[in-house]
Amino acid sequence: MHEISVIIPAYNVENYIGKIINDLENQTFKDFELIIIDDCSKDNTLKIIKESLKNSSMNYQVIISSENGGVSKARNIGMNRASGKYLYFVDADDRIEKECLYTLKQDIEDLQADISIVNYNFTDEKLNVLPNSLSFPFNHRINYESHEFLEKVIKGYYLVYIGSLLYSKALIDKHKTKFVEGAKAGEDREFLIKAIYHSNKITLNNRILFHYVQNQISSTRNKDYVFSVFHNIGTFYRVAKYLEKQNASKEILDYIYEIRIPENIVDALRKLMLSGYPKDKLKLILKNKKIKEAIKKYKFSVRTKKDLKRSIKIYLFRLWPGMFYTVSKLRRVK
């Protein structure tokens, strides 16, 4: 049994998979198994995986899917094959520093936590940090009780990306937490929220050890994102229903229904407007009863500058969709 199971779904990533394998080969922490799931790649991904691992000292498995099932299914397959005490997921086109696994494991054990998280940034393919790169707004390690951290994630105070997290496998197995197959956006956040709810403690480290690389694959994702953003809405509905069954606090549930869902609906519709989506079809969506009722649940808030901007955006959309479209288009041009 290894300490960590590293799970990588791979689909048409011939330009990137060798780099993340090399990052793992160079980890200072060595007691891990690598599980790569090739999700029926049509390019040279599988060939490069085999070449990169040919002389590797790592313990590894390469699983070849019988059909293209998507990233969530691939991760679930990896979890089913994992034997480690901890689970670490990273995408094939992202990068990690050599002390990433060591730091995640050290932190989770120091606090006896269920989840440890390291800091991250957005970079280009050469690992140049991009402008306005998001990261944690503190300069040391912070520990949280699960209910406190859950609230911060639900309210969007912390944006956490999958390659920055280490999970206790015992926690995931106990509650049978899985990635929702077929989801095209938000599936990692949904997995995280469910895990947080059932966890004991979470620790966050300010060291930037994960790089969320913005590359050609990311651009392809953004093109598909016009419709996949609606999957984000589904994520929050599923999360709300799940937390309701777990008797989560009314404050958390109200925030999801009254803030996050309306916000995501408006963001999704804005992206459709700006993508050139046919206006007649867009009008049908705007008339949808469930969408209108969800947006009406939004609660105006001015506690922070971010709240105020969001409230103005949603109220403008609710009252004058045409004006909202014009303003959004002008802002994009700028």
mmCIF file of C-alpha atoms in Angstrom:
data_model
loop_
_atom_site.group_PDB
_atom_site.id
_atom_site.type_symbol
_atom_site.label_atom_id
_atom_site.label_comp_id
_atom_site.label_asym_id
_atom_site.label_seq_id
_atom_site.Cartn_x
_atom_site.Cartn_y
_atom_site.Cartn_z
ATOM 1 C CA MET A 1 0.000 0.000 0.000
ATOM 2 C CA HIS A 2 1.320 3.405 -0.989
ATOM 3 C CA GLU A 3 0.813 6.638 0.908
ATOM 4 C CA ILE A 4 -0.650 8.532 -2.071
ATOM 5 C CA SER A 5 -2.516 7.490 -5.210
ATOM 6 C CA VAL A 6 -2.011 10.050 -7.994
ATOM 7 C CA ILE A 7 -4.834 9.891 -10.553
ATOM 8 C CA ILE A 8 -4.569 11.484 -13.996
ATOM 9 C CA PRO A 9 -7.314 11.297 -16.655
ATOM 10 C CA ALA A 10 -5.817 11.689 -20.124
ATOM 11 C CA TYR A 11 -7.590 12.474 -23.382
ATOM 12 C CA ASN A 12 -5.794 13.884 -26.432
ATOM 13 C CA VAL A 13 -3.013 15.468 -24.393
ATOM 14 C CA GLU A 14 0.033 14.426 -26.419
ATOM 15 C CA ASN A 15 1.660 17.859 -25.979
ATOM 16 C CA TYR A 16 1.351 17.861 -22.192
ATOM 17 C CA ILE A 17 1.207 14.401 -20.608
ATOM 18 C CA GLY A 18 4.980 13.898 -20.713
ATOM 19 C CA LYS A 19 5.542 17.084 -18.697
ATOM 20 C CA ILE A 20 3.266 16.154 -15.790
ATOM 21 C CA ILE A 21 4.772 12.640 -15.731
ATOM 22 C CA ASN A 22 8.208 14.267 -15.490
ATOM 23 C CA ASP A 23 6.975 16.509 -12.650
ATOM 24 C CA LEU A 24 5.872 13.401 -10.763
ATOM 25 C CA GLU A 25 9.153 11.606 -11.482
ATOM 26 C CA ASN A 26 10.952 14.534 -9.837
ATOM 27 C CA GLN A 27 8.840 14.680 -6.666
ATOM 28 C CA THR A 28 10.833 14.768 -3.441
ATOM 29 C CA PHE A 29 8.184 12.457 -1.925
ATOM 30 C CA LYS A 30 8.424 9.041 -3.573
ATOM 31 C CA ASP A 31 5.914 6.768 -1.816
ATOM 32 C CA PHE A 32 3.070 7.115 -4.307
ATOM 33 C CA GLU A 33 1.471 5.152 -7.098
ATOM 34 C CA LEU A 34 0.596 6.770 -10.412
ATOM 35 C CA ILE A 35 -2.666 5.799 -12.111
ATOM 36 C CA ILE A 36 -3.225 7.172 -15.611
ATOM 37 C CA ILE A 37 -6.545 6.555 -17.358
ATOM 38 C CA ASP A 38 -6.353 6.993 -21.132
ATOM 39 C CA ASP A 39 -9.895 7.931 -22.107
ATOM 40 C CA CYS A 40 -9.711 6.633 -25.711
ATOM 41 C CA SER A 41 -7.328 9.318 -26.958
ATOM 42 C CA LYS A 42 -7.208 9.746 -30.728
ATOM 43 C CA ASP A 43 -3.723 11.255 -30.859
ATOM 44 C CA ASN A 44 -0.352 9.994 -29.588
ATOM 45 C CA THR A 45 -1.218 10.380 -25.893
ATOM 46 C CA LEU A 46 -1.009 6.664 -25.081
ATOM 47 C CA LYS A 47 2.233 6.254 -27.002
ATOM 48 C CA ILE A 48 3.848 9.147 -25.127
ATOM 49 C CA ILE A 49 2.589 7.805 -21.771
ATOM 50 C CA LYS A 50 4.288 4.472 -22.458
ATOM 51 C CA GLU A 51 7.500 6.138 -23.668
ATOM 52 C CA SER A 52 7.617 8.473 -20.672
ATOM 53 C CA LEU A 53 7.157 5.607 -18.206
ATOM 54 C CA LYS A 54 9.445 3.091 -19.962
ATOM 55 C CA ASN A 55 12.414 3.703 -17.657
ATOM 56 C CA SER A 56 10.455 5.153 -14.747
ATOM 57 C CA SER A 57 11.210 4.308 -11.142
ATOM 58 C CA MET A 58 7.618 5.098 -10.177
ATOM 59 C CA ASN A 59 5.022 2.488 -9.375
ATOM 60 C CA TYR A 60 2.378 3.017 -12.051
ATOM 61 C CA GLN A 61 -0.705 1.666 -13.765
ATOM 62 C CA VAL A 62 -1.956 2.693 -17.192
ATOM 63 C CA ILE A 63 -5.654 1.970 -17.673
ATOM 64 C CA ILE A 64 -7.110 2.109 -21.168
ATOM 65 C CA SER A 65 -10.825 2.914 -21.195
ATOM 66 C CA SER A 66 -13.052 0.866 -23.462
ATOM 67 C CA GLU A 67 -14.988 4.010 -24.433
ATOM 68 C CA ASN A 68 -14.651 7.757 -24.032
ATOM 69 C CA GLY A 69 -16.545 8.408 -20.801
ATOM 70 C CA GLY A 70 -15.279 11.849 -19.835
ATOM 71 C CA VAL A 71 -13.068 13.165 -17.065
ATOM 72 C CA SER A 72 -15.399 12.270 -14.161
ATOM 73 C CA LYS A 73 -15.725 8.640 -15.201
ATOM 74 C CA ALA A 74 -11.969 8.397 -15.704
ATOM 75 C CA ARG A 75 -11.322 9.757 -12.199
ATOM 76 C CA ASN A 76 -13.852 7.328 -10.728
ATOM 77 C CA ILE A 77 -12.113 4.444 -12.479
ATOM 78 C CA GLY A 78 -8.833 5.654 -11.003
ATOM 79 C CA MET A 79 -10.321 5.825 -7.503
ATOM 80 C CA ASN A 80 -11.593 2.269 -7.797
ATOM 81 C CA ARG A 81 -8.045 1.090 -8.569
ATOM 82 C CA ALA A 82 -6.317 3.261 -5.967
ATOM 83 C CA SER A 83 -4.626 1.634 -2.979
ATOM 84 C CA GLY A 84 -3.120 4.736 -1.361
ATOM 85 C CA LYS A 85 -3.953 6.252 2.006
ATOM 86 C CA TYR A 86 -4.549 9.570 0.241
ATOM 87 C CA LEU A 87 -5.949 10.591 -3.150
ATOM 88 C CA TYR A 88 -4.446 13.257 -5.396
ATOM 89 C CA PHE A 89 -6.033 14.257 -8.714
ATOM 90 C CA VAL A 90 -4.278 16.350 -11.341
ATOM 91 C CA ASP A 91 -5.128 17.066 -14.981
ATOM 92 C CA ALA A 92 -2.696 16.020 -17.685
ATOM 93 C CA ASP A 93 -2.104 19.560 -18.952
ATOM 94 C CA ASP A 94 -1.288 21.111 -15.561
ATOM 95 C CA ARG A 95 2.024 21.243 -13.687
ATOM 96 C CA ILE A 96 3.237 20.760 -10.118
ATOM 97 C CA GLU A 97 6.374 21.730 -8.201
ATOM 98 C CA LYS A 98 8.707 19.032 -6.887
ATOM 99 C CA GLU A 99 7.588 19.477 -3.260
ATOM 100 C CA CYS A 100 3.855 19.397 -4.007
ATOM 101 C CA LEU A 101 3.111 15.872 -2.788
ATOM 102 C CA TYR A 102 5.487 16.151 0.169
ATOM 103 C CA THR A 103 3.857 19.379 1.376
ATOM 104 C CA LEU A 104 0.306 18.103 0.931
ATOM 105 C CA LYS A 105 1.068 14.916 2.872
ATOM 106 C CA GLN A 106 3.033 16.712 5.595
ATOM 107 C CA ASP A 107 0.238 19.228 6.147
ATOM 108 C CA ILE A 108 -2.588 16.693 6.223
ATOM 109 C CA GLU A 109 -0.723 14.601 8.797
ATOM 110 C CA ASP A 110 0.511 17.535 10.906
ATOM 111 C CA LEU A 111 -3.070 18.632 11.532
ATOM 112 C CA GLN A 112 -4.584 15.124 11.335
ATOM 113 C CA ALA A 113 -6.879 16.658 8.711
ATOM 114 C CA ASP A 114 -9.008 15.023 6.030
ATOM 115 C CA ILE A 115 -8.068 17.485 3.272
ATOM 116 C CA SER A 116 -4.908 19.502 2.642
ATOM 117 C CA ILE A 117 -4.592 22.251 0.038
ATOM 118 C CA VAL A 118 -1.636 24.120 -1.433
ATOM 119 C CA ASN A 119 -1.676 27.465 -3.191
ATOM 120 C CA TYR A 120 -1.757 27.816 -6.983
ATOM 121 C CA ASN A 121 -1.472 30.263 -9.853
ATOM 122 C CA PHE A 122 -2.489 30.552 -13.511
ATOM 123 C CA THR A 123 0.367 30.239 -15.979
ATOM 124 C CA ASP A 124 1.036 29.865 -19.676
ATOM 125 C CA GLU A 125 2.682 26.722 -21.052
ATOM 126 C CA LYS A 126 6.150 28.053 -20.137
ATOM 127 C CA LEU A 127 4.959 28.555 -16.541
ATOM 128 C CA ASN A 128 4.979 32.338 -16.851
ATOM 129 C CA VAL A 129 2.471 33.659 -14.319
ATOM 130 C CA LEU A 130 -0.530 35.292 -15.982
ATOM 131 C CA PRO A 131 -1.921 38.711 -14.963
ATOM 132 C CA ASN A 132 -4.603 38.665 -12.250
ATOM 133 C CA SER A 133 -3.602 35.121 -11.320
ATOM 134 C CA LEU A 134 -5.835 33.966 -8.474
ATOM 135 C CA SER A 135 -4.360 32.713 -5.249
ATOM 136 C CA PHE A 136 -5.058 32.508 -1.526
ATOM 137 C CA PRO A 137 -5.046 35.915 0.208
ATOM 138 C CA PHE A 138 -2.771 35.016 3.123
ATOM 139 C CA ASN A 139 0.938 34.492 3.706
ATOM 140 C CA HIS A 140 1.084 31.452 5.976
ATOM 141 C CA ARG A 141 -0.692 28.153 6.645
ATOM 142 C CA ILE A 142 -4.326 28.324 7.798
ATOM 143 C CA ASN A 143 -6.395 25.564 9.370
ATOM 144 C CA TYR A 144 -10.187 25.342 9.286
ATOM 145 C CA GLU A 145 -12.949 23.337 10.832
ATOM 146 C CA SER A 146 -15.063 21.814 8.054
ATOM 147 C CA HIS A 147 -18.218 23.916 8.560
ATOM 148 C CA GLU A 148 -16.208 27.163 8.434
ATOM 149 C CA PHE A 149 -14.345 26.207 5.270
ATOM 150 C CA LEU A 150 -17.526 24.894 3.628
ATOM 151 C CA GLU A 151 -19.112 28.313 4.060
ATOM 152 C CA LYS A 152 -16.097 30.050 2.506
ATOM 153 C CA VAL A 153 -16.113 27.731 -0.533
ATOM 154 C CA ILE A 154 -19.888 28.007 -1.038
ATOM 155 C CA LYS A 155 -19.683 31.806 -0.814
ATOM 156 C CA GLY A 156 -16.804 31.930 -3.279
ATOM 157 C CA TYR A 157 -14.213 33.352 -0.870
ATOM 158 C CA TYR A 158 -11.849 30.562 -1.869
ATOM 159 C CA LEU A 159 -11.555 29.174 -5.387
ATOM 160 C CA VAL A 160 -9.840 25.812 -5.169
ATOM 161 C CA TYR A 161 -8.648 23.801 -8.165
ATOM 162 C CA ILE A 162 -8.356 20.047 -8.219
ATOM 163 C CA GLY A 163 -4.579 19.794 -8.579
ATOM 164 C CA SER A 164 -4.041 21.665 -5.310
ATOM 165 C CA LEU A 165 -5.858 19.158 -3.071
ATOM 166 C CA LEU A 166 -5.058 15.961 -1.210
ATOM 167 C CA TYR A 167 -7.951 13.878 0.192
ATOM 168 C CA SER A 168 -8.074 11.184 2.830
ATOM 169 C CA LYS A 169 -9.159 8.062 0.941
ATOM 170 C CA ALA A 170 -10.853 6.751 4.089
ATOM 171 C CA LEU A 171 -13.103 9.838 4.075
ATOM 172 C CA ILE A 172 -13.981 9.414 0.388
ATOM 173 C CA ASP A 173 -14.622 5.678 0.746
ATOM 174 C CA LYS A 174 -16.704 6.030 3.913
ATOM 175 C CA HIS A 175 -19.191 8.395 2.269
ATOM 176 C CA LYS A 176 -18.923 6.833 -1.210
ATOM 177 C CA THR A 177 -18.111 10.196 -2.756
ATOM 178 C CA LYS A 178 -17.797 10.064 -6.542
ATOM 179 C CA PHE A 179 -17.421 12.500 -9.421
ATOM 180 C CA VAL A 180 -20.719 13.019 -11.255
ATOM 181 C CA GLU A 181 -20.302 11.376 -14.645
ATOM 182 C CA GLY A 182 -21.472 13.403 -17.625
ATOM 183 C CA ALA A 183 -20.934 16.755 -15.877
ATOM 184 C CA LYS A 184 -18.902 19.102 -18.089
ATOM 185 C CA ALA A 185 -18.257 21.842 -15.534
ATOM 186 C CA GLY A 186 -18.147 22.098 -11.768
ATOM 187 C CA GLU A 187 -17.734 18.359 -11.137
ATOM 188 C CA ASP A 188 -14.534 18.867 -9.126
ATOM 189 C CA ARG A 189 -16.147 21.597 -6.993
ATOM 190 C CA GLU A 190 -19.129 19.333 -6.294
ATOM 191 C CA PHE A 191 -16.796 16.533 -5.228
ATOM 192 C CA LEU A 192 -14.879 18.950 -2.997
ATOM 193 C CA ILE A 193 -18.000 20.378 -1.323
ATOM 194 C CA LYS A 194 -19.316 16.910 -0.489
ATOM 195 C CA ALA A 195 -15.928 15.895 0.891
ATOM 196 C CA ILE A 196 -15.646 19.080 2.962
ATOM 197 C CA TYR A 197 -19.074 18.527 4.486
ATOM 198 C CA HIS A 198 -18.074 15.113 5.806
ATOM 199 C CA SER A 199 -14.555 16.106 6.803
ATOM 200 C CA ASN A 200 -13.097 16.996 10.167
ATOM 201 C CA LYS A 201 -10.382 19.573 9.457
ATOM 202 C CA ILE A 202 -8.902 21.247 6.385
ATOM 203 C CA THR A 203 -5.481 22.870 6.094
ATOM 204 C CA LEU A 204 -4.390 25.436 3.474
ATOM 205 C CA ASN A 205 -0.746 26.220 2.677
ATOM 206 C CA ASN A 206 0.199 29.510 0.996
ATOM 207 C CA ARG A 207 3.100 27.962 -0.986
ATOM 208 C CA ILE A 208 2.378 27.958 -4.730
ATOM 209 C CA LEU A 209 3.008 24.350 -5.718
ATOM 210 C CA PHE A 210 0.316 23.806 -8.376
ATOM 211 C CA HIS A 211 0.169 25.568 -11.746
ATOM 212 C CA TYR A 212 -3.154 25.759 -13.547
ATOM 213 C CA VAL A 213 -1.846 25.980 -17.107
ATOM 214 C CA GLN A 214 -3.844 27.976 -19.660
ATOM 215 C CA ASN A 215 -3.092 26.432 -23.024
ATOM 216 C CA GLN A 216 -4.649 25.167 -26.236
ATOM 217 C CA ILE A 217 -6.739 22.633 -24.310
ATOM 218 C CA SER A 218 -7.971 25.420 -22.038
ATOM 219 C CA SER A 219 -8.980 27.407 -25.143
ATOM 220 C CA THR A 220 -10.938 24.426 -26.433
ATOM 221 C CA ARG A 221 -12.631 24.131 -23.062
ATOM 222 C CA ASN A 222 -13.584 27.800 -23.248
ATOM 223 C CA LYS A 223 -15.261 27.295 -26.633
ATOM 224 C CA ASP A 224 -17.281 24.421 -25.247
ATOM 225 C CA TYR A 225 -17.940 26.425 -22.101
ATOM 226 C CA VAL A 226 -20.801 28.375 -23.688
ATOM 227 C CA PHE A 227 -23.098 25.456 -22.984
ATOM 228 C CA SER A 228 -21.153 23.668 -20.275
ATOM 229 C CA VAL A 229 -21.674 26.687 -17.967
ATOM 230 C CA PHE A 230 -25.218 25.383 -17.508
ATOM 231 C CA HIS A 231 -23.625 22.319 -15.907
ATOM 232 C CA ASN A 232 -22.405 24.669 -13.154
ATOM 233 C CA ILE A 233 -26.032 25.442 -12.373
ATOM 234 C CA GLY A 234 -26.793 21.733 -12.163
ATOM 235 C CA THR A 235 -23.827 21.343 -9.828
ATOM 236 C CA PHE A 236 -25.261 23.832 -7.345
ATOM 237 C CA TYR A 237 -28.732 22.263 -7.505
ATOM 238 C CA ARG A 238 -27.247 18.822 -6.810
ATOM 239 C CA VAL A 239 -25.092 20.211 -4.015
ATOM 240 C CA ALA A 240 -28.110 21.916 -2.443
ATOM 241 C CA LYS A 241 -30.191 18.718 -2.566
ATOM 242 C CA TYR A 242 -27.299 16.710 -1.145
ATOM 243 C CA LEU A 243 -26.733 19.147 1.709
ATOM 244 C CA GLU A 244 -30.462 19.261 2.451
ATOM 245 C CA LYS A 245 -30.419 15.489 2.976
ATOM 246 C CA GLN A 246 -27.418 15.918 5.268
ATOM 247 C CA ASN A 247 -29.279 18.547 7.331
ATOM 248 C CA ALA A 248 -26.880 21.355 6.460
ATOM 249 C CA SER A 249 -27.528 24.799 7.892
ATOM 250 C CA LYS A 250 -30.304 26.984 6.480
ATOM 251 C CA GLU A 251 -27.773 29.779 5.944
ATOM 252 C CA ILE A 252 -25.707 27.651 3.558
ATOM 253 C CA LEU A 253 -28.757 26.378 1.667
ATOM 254 C CA ASP A 254 -30.252 29.873 1.367
ATOM 255 C CA TYR A 255 -26.952 31.183 0.005
ATOM 256 C CA ILE A 256 -26.911 28.515 -2.708
ATOM 257 C CA TYR A 257 -30.530 29.121 -3.777
ATOM 258 C CA GLU A 258 -30.537 32.899 -3.351
ATOM 259 C CA ILE A 259 -27.019 33.790 -4.532
ATOM 260 C CA ARG A 260 -25.014 31.080 -6.287
ATOM 261 C CA ILE A 261 -27.754 29.622 -8.509
ATOM 262 C CA PRO A 262 -29.118 32.993 -9.758
ATOM 263 C CA GLU A 263 -25.541 34.215 -10.255
ATOM 264 C CA ASN A 264 -24.594 31.170 -12.320
ATOM 265 C CA ILE A 265 -27.773 31.386 -14.405
ATOM 266 C CA VAL A 266 -27.077 35.018 -15.286
ATOM 267 C CA ASP A 267 -23.436 34.224 -16.080
ATOM 268 C CA ALA A 268 -24.517 31.343 -18.325
ATOM 269 C CA LEU A 269 -27.034 33.488 -20.182
ATOM 270 C CA ARG A 270 -24.512 36.304 -20.555
ATOM 271 C CA LYS A 271 -22.076 33.889 -22.198
ATOM 272 C CA LEU A 272 -24.819 32.719 -24.552
ATOM 273 C CA MET A 273 -25.632 36.343 -25.457
ATOM 274 C CA LEU A 274 -22.002 37.166 -26.198
ATOM 275 C CA SER A 275 -21.417 33.946 -28.159
ATOM 276 C CA GLY A 276 -23.831 34.969 -30.898
ATOM 277 C CA TYR A 277 -26.445 32.420 -29.864
ATOM 278 C CA PRO A 278 -29.652 32.919 -31.967
ATOM 279 C CA LYS A 279 -31.879 35.541 -30.361
ATOM 280 C CA ASP A 280 -35.107 33.600 -30.965
ATOM 281 C CA LYS A 281 -33.740 30.605 -29.060
ATOM 282 C CA LEU A 282 -32.345 32.885 -26.377
ATOM 283 C CA LYS A 283 -35.788 34.453 -25.869
ATOM 284 C CA LEU A 284 -37.257 30.996 -25.283
ATOM 285 C CA ILE A 285 -34.673 30.357 -22.585
ATOM 286 C CA LEU A 286 -35.404 33.739 -20.967
ATOM 287 C CA LYS A 287 -39.103 32.860 -20.837
ATOM 288 C CA ASN A 288 -38.444 29.536 -19.117
ATOM 289 C CA LYS A 289 -40.502 29.509 -15.917
ATOM 290 C CA LYS A 290 -37.917 27.693 -13.791
ATOM 291 C CA ILE A 291 -35.145 30.072 -14.851
ATOM 292 C CA LYS A 292 -37.280 33.135 -14.131
ATOM 293 C CA GLU A 293 -38.296 31.793 -10.719
ATOM 294 C CA ALA A 294 -34.684 30.963 -9.824
ATOM 295 C CA ILE A 295 -33.478 34.460 -10.721
ATOM 296 C CA LYS A 296 -36.323 36.048 -8.722
ATOM 297 C CA LYS A 297 -35.010 34.326 -5.593
ATOM 298 C CA TYR A 298 -31.866 36.448 -5.712
ATOM 299 C CA LYS A 299 -31.261 38.490 -2.555
ATOM 300 C CA PHE A 300 -29.719 41.938 -3.005
ATOM 301 C CA SER A 301 -26.537 42.389 -0.969
ATOM 302 C CA VAL A 302 -24.111 45.297 -0.507
ATOM 303 C CA ARG A 303 -21.855 43.907 2.226
ATOM 304 C CA THR A 304 -18.803 43.993 -0.044
ATOM 305 C CA LYS A 305 -17.826 45.607 -3.340
ATOM 306 C CA LYS A 306 -18.138 42.185 -4.975
ATOM 307 C CA ASP A 307 -21.687 41.797 -3.595
ATOM 308 C CA LEU A 308 -22.681 45.203 -4.931
ATOM 309 C CA LYS A 309 -21.321 44.517 -8.434
ATOM 310 C CA ARG A 310 -23.049 41.147 -8.534
ATOM 311 C CA SER A 311 -26.346 42.608 -7.320
ATOM 312 C CA ILE A 312 -26.306 45.367 -9.940
ATOM 313 C CA LYS A 313 -25.535 42.824 -12.671
ATOM 314 C CA ILE A 314 -28.347 40.461 -11.689
ATOM 315 C CA TYR A 315 -30.942 43.191 -11.150
ATOM 316 C CA LEU A 316 -30.044 44.788 -14.490
ATOM 317 C CA PHE A 317 -30.480 41.429 -16.162
ATOM 318 C CA ARG A 318 -33.763 40.768 -14.382
ATOM 319 C CA LEU A 319 -35.292 44.139 -15.293
ATOM 320 C CA TRP A 320 -33.761 44.900 -18.710
ATOM 321 C CA PRO A 321 -32.135 41.884 -20.432
ATOM 322 C CA GLY A 322 -31.531 43.964 -23.569
ATOM 323 C CA MET A 323 -29.660 46.647 -21.635
ATOM 324 C CA PHE A 324 -27.722 43.944 -19.781
ATOM 325 C CA TYR A 325 -26.627 42.503 -23.149
ATOM 326 C CA THR A 326 -25.525 45.931 -24.433
ATOM 327 C CA VAL A 327 -23.519 46.719 -21.306
ATOM 328 C CA SER A 328 -21.901 43.257 -21.312
ATOM 329 C CA LYS A 329 -20.908 43.621 -24.952
ATOM 330 C CA LEU A 330 -19.397 47.075 -24.377
ATOM 331 C CA ARG A 331 -17.396 45.814 -21.412
ATOM 332 C CA ARG A 332 -16.039 42.902 -23.444
ATOM 333 C CA VAL A 333 -14.929 45.273 -26.226
ATOM 334 C CA LYS A 334 -13.032 47.355 -23.657
#
